CSV table of N, CA and C in Angstrom, one decimal:
chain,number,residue,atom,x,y,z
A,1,UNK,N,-5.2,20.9,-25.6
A,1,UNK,CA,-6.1,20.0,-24.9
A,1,UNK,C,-7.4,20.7,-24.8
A,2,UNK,N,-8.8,19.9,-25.2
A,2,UNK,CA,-10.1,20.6,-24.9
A,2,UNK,C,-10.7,20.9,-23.5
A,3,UNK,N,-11.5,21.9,-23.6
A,3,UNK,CA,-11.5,21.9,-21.9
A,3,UNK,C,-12.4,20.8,-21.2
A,4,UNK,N,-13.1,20.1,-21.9
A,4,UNK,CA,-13.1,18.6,-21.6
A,4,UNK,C,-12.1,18.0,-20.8
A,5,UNK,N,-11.2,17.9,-21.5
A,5,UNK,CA,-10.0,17.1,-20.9
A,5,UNK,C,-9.4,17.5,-20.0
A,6,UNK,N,-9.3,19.2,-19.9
A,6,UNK,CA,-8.8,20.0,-19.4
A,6,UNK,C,-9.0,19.6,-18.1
A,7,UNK,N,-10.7,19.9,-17.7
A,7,UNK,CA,-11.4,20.5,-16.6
A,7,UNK,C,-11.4,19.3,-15.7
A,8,UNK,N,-11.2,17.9,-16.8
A,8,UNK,CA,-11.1,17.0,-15.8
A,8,UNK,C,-9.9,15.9,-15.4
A,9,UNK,N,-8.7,16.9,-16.4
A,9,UNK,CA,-7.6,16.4,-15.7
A,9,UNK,C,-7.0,16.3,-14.3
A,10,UNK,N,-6.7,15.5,-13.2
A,10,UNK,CA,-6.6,15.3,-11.9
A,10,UNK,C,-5.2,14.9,-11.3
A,11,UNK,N,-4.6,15.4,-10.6
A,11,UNK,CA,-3.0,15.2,-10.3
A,11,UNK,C,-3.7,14.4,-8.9
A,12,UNK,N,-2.8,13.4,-9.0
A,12,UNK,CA,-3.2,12.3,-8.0
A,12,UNK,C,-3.3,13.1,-6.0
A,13,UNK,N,-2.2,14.3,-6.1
A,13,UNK,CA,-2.5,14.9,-5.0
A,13,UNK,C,-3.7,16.0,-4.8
A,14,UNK,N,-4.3,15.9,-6.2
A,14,UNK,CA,-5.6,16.9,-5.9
A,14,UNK,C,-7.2,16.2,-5.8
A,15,UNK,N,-7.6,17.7,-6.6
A,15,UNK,CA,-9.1,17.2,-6.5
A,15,UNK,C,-9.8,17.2,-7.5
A,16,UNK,N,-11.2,16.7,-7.6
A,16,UNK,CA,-11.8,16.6,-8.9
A,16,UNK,C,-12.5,18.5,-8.8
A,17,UNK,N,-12.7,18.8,-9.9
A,17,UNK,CA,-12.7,20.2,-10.3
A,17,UNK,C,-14.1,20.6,-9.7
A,18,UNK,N,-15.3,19.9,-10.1
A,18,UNK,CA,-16.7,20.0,-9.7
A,18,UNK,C,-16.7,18.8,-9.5
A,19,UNK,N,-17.9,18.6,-8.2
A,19,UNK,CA,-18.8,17.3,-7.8
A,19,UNK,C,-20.1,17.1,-8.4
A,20,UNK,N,-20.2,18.7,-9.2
A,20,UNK,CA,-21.4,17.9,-10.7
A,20,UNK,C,-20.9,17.9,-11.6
A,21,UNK,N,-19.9,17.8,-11.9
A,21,UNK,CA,-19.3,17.4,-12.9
A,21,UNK,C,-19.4,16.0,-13.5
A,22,UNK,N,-19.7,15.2,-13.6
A,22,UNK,CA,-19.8,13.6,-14.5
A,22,UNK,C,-18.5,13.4,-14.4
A,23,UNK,N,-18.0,14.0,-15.1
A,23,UNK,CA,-15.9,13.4,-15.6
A,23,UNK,C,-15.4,14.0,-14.5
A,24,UNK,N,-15.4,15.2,-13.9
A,24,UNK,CA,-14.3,15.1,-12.7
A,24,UNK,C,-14.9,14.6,-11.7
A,25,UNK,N,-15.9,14.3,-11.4
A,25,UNK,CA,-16.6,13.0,-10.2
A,25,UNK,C,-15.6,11.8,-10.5
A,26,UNK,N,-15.7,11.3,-11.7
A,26,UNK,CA,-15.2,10.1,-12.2
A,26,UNK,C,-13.5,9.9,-12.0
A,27,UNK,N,-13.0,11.2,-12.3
A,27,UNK,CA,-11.6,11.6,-12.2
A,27,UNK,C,-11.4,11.5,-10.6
A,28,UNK,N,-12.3,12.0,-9.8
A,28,UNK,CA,-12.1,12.1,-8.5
A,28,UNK,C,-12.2,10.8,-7.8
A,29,UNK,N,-12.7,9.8,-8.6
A,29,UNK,CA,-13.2,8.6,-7.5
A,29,UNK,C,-11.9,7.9,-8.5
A,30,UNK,N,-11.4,7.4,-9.1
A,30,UNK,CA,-10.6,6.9,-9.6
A,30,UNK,C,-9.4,7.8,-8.8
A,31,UNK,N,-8.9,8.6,-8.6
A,31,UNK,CA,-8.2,9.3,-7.9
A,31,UNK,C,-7.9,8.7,-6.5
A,32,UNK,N,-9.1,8.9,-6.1
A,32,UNK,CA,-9.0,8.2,-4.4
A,32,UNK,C,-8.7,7.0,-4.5
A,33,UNK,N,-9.3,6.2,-5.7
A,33,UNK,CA,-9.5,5.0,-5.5
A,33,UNK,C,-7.9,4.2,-5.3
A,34,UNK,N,-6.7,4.8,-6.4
A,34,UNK,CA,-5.4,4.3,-6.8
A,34,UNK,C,-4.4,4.9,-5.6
A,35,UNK,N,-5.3,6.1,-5.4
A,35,UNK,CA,-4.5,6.6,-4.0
A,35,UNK,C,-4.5,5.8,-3.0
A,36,UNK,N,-5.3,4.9,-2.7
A,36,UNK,CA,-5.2,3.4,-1.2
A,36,UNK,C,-4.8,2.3,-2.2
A,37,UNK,N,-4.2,2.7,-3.3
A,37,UNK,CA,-3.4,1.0,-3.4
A,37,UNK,C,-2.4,1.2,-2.4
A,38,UNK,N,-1.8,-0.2,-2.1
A,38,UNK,CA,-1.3,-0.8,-0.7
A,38,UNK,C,0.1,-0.9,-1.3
A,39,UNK,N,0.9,-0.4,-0.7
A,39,UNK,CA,2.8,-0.4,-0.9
A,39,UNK,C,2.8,0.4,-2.4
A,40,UNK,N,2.3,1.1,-2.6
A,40,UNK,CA,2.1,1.9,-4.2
A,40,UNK,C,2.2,3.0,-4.3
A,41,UNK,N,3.5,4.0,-4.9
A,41,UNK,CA,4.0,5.4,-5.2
A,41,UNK,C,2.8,5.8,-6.2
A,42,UNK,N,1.4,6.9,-5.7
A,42,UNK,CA,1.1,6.7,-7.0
A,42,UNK,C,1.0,8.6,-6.8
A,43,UNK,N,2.3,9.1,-6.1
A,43,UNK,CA,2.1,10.4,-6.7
A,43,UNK,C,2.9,11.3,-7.8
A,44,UNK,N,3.1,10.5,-8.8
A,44,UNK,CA,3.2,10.5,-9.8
A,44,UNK,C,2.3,10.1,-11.2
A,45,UNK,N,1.5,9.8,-10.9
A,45,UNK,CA,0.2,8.9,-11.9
A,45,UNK,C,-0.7,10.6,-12.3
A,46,UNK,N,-0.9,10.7,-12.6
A,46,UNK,CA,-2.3,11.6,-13.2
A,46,UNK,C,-3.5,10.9,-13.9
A,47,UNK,N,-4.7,11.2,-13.3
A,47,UNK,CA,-5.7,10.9,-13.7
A,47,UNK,C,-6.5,11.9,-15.1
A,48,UNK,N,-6.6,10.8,-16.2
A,48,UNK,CA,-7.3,12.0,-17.1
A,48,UNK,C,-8.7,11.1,-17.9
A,49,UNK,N,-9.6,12.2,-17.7
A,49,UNK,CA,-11.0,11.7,-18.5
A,49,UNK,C,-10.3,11.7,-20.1
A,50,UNK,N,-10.6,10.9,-21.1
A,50,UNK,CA,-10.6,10.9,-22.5
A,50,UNK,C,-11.1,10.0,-23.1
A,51,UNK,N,-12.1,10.6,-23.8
A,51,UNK,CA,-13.2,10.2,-24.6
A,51,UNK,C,-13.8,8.9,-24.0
A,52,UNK,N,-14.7,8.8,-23.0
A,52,UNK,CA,-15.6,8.3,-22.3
A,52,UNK,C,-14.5,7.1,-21.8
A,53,UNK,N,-13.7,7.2,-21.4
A,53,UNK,CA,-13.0,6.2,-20.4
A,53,UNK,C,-11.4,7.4,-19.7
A,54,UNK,N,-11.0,6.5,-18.7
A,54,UNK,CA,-9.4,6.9,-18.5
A,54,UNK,C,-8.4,6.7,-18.7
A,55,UNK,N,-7.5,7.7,-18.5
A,55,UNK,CA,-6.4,7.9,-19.1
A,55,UNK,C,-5.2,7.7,-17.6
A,56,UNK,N,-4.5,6.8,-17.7
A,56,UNK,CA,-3.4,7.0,-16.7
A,56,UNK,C,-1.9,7.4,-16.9
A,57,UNK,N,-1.5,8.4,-16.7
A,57,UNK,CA,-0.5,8.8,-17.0
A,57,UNK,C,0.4,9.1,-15.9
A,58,UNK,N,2.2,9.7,-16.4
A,58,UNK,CA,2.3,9.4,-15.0
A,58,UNK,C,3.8,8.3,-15.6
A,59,UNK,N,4.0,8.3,-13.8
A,59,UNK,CA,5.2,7.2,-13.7
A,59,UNK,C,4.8,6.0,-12.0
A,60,UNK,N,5.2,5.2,-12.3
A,60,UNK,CA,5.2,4.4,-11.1
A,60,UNK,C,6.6,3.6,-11.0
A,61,UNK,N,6.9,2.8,-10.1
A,61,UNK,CA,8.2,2.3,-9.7
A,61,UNK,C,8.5,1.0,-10.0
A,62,UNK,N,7.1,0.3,-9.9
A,62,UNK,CA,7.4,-1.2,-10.9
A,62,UNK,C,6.4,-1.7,-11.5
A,63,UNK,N,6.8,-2.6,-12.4
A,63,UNK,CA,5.3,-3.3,-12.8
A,63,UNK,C,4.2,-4.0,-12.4
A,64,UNK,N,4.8,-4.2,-11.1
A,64,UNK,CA,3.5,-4.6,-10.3
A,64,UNK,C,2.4,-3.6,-9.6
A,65,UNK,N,3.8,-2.1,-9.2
A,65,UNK,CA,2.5,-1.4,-8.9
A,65,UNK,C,1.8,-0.6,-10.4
A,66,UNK,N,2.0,-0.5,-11.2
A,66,UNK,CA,1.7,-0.1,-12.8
A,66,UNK,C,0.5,-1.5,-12.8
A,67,UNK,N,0.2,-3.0,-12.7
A,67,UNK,CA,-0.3,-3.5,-12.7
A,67,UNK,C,-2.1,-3.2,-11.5
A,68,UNK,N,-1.1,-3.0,-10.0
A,68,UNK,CA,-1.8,-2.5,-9.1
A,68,UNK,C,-3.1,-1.2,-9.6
A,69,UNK,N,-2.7,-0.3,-10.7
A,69,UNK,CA,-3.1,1.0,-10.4
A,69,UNK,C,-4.3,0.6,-11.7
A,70,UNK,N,-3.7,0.0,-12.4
A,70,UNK,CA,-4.6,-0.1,-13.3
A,70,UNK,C,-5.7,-0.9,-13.2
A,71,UNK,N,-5.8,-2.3,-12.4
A,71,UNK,CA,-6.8,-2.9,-12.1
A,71,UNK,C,-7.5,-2.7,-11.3
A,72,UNK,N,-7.2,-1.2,-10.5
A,72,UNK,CA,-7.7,-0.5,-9.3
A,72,UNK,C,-8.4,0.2,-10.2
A,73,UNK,N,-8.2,1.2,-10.7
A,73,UNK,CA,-9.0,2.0,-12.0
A,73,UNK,C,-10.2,1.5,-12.8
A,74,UNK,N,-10.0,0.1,-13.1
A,74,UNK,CA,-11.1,-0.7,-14.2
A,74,UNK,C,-12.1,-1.3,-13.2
A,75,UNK,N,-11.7,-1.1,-11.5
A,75,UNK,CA,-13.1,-1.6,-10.6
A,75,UNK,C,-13.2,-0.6,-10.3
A,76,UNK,N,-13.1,0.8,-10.6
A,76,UNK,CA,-14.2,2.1,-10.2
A,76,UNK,C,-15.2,1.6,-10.8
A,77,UNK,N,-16.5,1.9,-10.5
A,77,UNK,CA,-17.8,2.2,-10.6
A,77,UNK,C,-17.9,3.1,-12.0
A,78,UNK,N,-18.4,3.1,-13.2
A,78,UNK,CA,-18.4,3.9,-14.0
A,78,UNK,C,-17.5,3.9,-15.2
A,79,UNK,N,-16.5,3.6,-14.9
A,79,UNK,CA,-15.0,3.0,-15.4
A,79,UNK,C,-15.1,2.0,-16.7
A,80,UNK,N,-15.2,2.3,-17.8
A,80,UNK,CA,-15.2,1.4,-18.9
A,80,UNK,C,-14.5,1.1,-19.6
A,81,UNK,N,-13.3,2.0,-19.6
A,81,UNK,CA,-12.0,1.4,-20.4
A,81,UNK,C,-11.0,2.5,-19.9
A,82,UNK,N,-9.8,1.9,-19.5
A,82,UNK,CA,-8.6,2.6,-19.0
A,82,UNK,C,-7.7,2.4,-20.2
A,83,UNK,N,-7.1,3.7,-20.5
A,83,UNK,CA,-5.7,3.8,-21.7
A,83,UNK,C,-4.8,4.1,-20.6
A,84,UNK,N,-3.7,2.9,-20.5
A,84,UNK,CA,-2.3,2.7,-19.8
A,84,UNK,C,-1.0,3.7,-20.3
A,85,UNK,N,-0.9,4.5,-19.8
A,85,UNK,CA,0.4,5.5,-20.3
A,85,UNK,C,1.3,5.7,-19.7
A,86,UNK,N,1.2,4.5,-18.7
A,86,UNK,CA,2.3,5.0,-17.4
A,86,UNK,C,3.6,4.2,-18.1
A,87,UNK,N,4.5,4.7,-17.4
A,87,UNK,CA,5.8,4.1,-17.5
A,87,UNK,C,6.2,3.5,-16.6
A,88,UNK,N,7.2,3.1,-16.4
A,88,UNK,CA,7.9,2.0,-15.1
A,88,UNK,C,9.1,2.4,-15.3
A,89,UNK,N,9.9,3.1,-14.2
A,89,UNK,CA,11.0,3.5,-13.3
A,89,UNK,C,11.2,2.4,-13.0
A,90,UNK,N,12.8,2.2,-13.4
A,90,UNK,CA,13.2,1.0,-12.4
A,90,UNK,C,14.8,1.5,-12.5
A,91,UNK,N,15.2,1.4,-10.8
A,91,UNK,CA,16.6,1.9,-10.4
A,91,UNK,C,17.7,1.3,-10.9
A,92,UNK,N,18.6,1.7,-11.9
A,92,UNK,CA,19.7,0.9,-12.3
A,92,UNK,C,21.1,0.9,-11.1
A,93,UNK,N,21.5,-0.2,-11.0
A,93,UNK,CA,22.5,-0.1,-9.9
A,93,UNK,C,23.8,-0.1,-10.8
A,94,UNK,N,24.8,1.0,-10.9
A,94,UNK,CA,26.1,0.2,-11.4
A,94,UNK,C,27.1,0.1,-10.5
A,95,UNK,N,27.8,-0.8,-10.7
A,95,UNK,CA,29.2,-0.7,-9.9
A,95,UNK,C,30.4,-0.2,-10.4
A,96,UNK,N,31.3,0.0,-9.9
A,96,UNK,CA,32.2,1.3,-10.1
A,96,UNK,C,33.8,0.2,-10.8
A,97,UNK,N,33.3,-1.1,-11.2
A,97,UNK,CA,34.3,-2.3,-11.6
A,97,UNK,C,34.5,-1.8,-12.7
């Protein structure tokens, strides 16, 4: 990983690295931003700057909130193209028949 990417990789429970930073500002406000989606697990998501847009990675629980996080992401301020990497968890029930 370059330290680009590095410096401004962001775990949804942290912080952006510098506040003059450009890309971890951007990591940082996208960060908060996915953090107030409403009924949404998103501490599993990671926020990553790559190559002048973001990167979401990570797991969420369904496709609606995987839907939630991402259209939350592309109305940050600065935000020009999000690459979707999340996955979708979803709980298998079996029965013991």
């Amino acid at each position: 990983m370059n330290d680009a990417v590095s410096n401004a990789t962001n775990n949804i429970s942290g912080t952006a690295s510098s506040a003059t930073d450009p890309q971890a500002d951007l990591v940082g406000r996208v960060t908060a931003a996915i953090g107030d989606c409403p009924s949404t697990d998103t501490s599993r998501v990671r926020v990553v700057y790559a190559g002048g847009g973001i990167a979401l990675q990570g797991s969420v629980g369904s496709m609606d909130e995987r839907n939630m996080v991402v259209n939350t992401a592309l109305g940050v301020d600065g935000v020009s193209a999000v690459g979707d990497q999340l996955l979708v968890e979803t709980l298998s029930i079996h029965s013991g028949e």
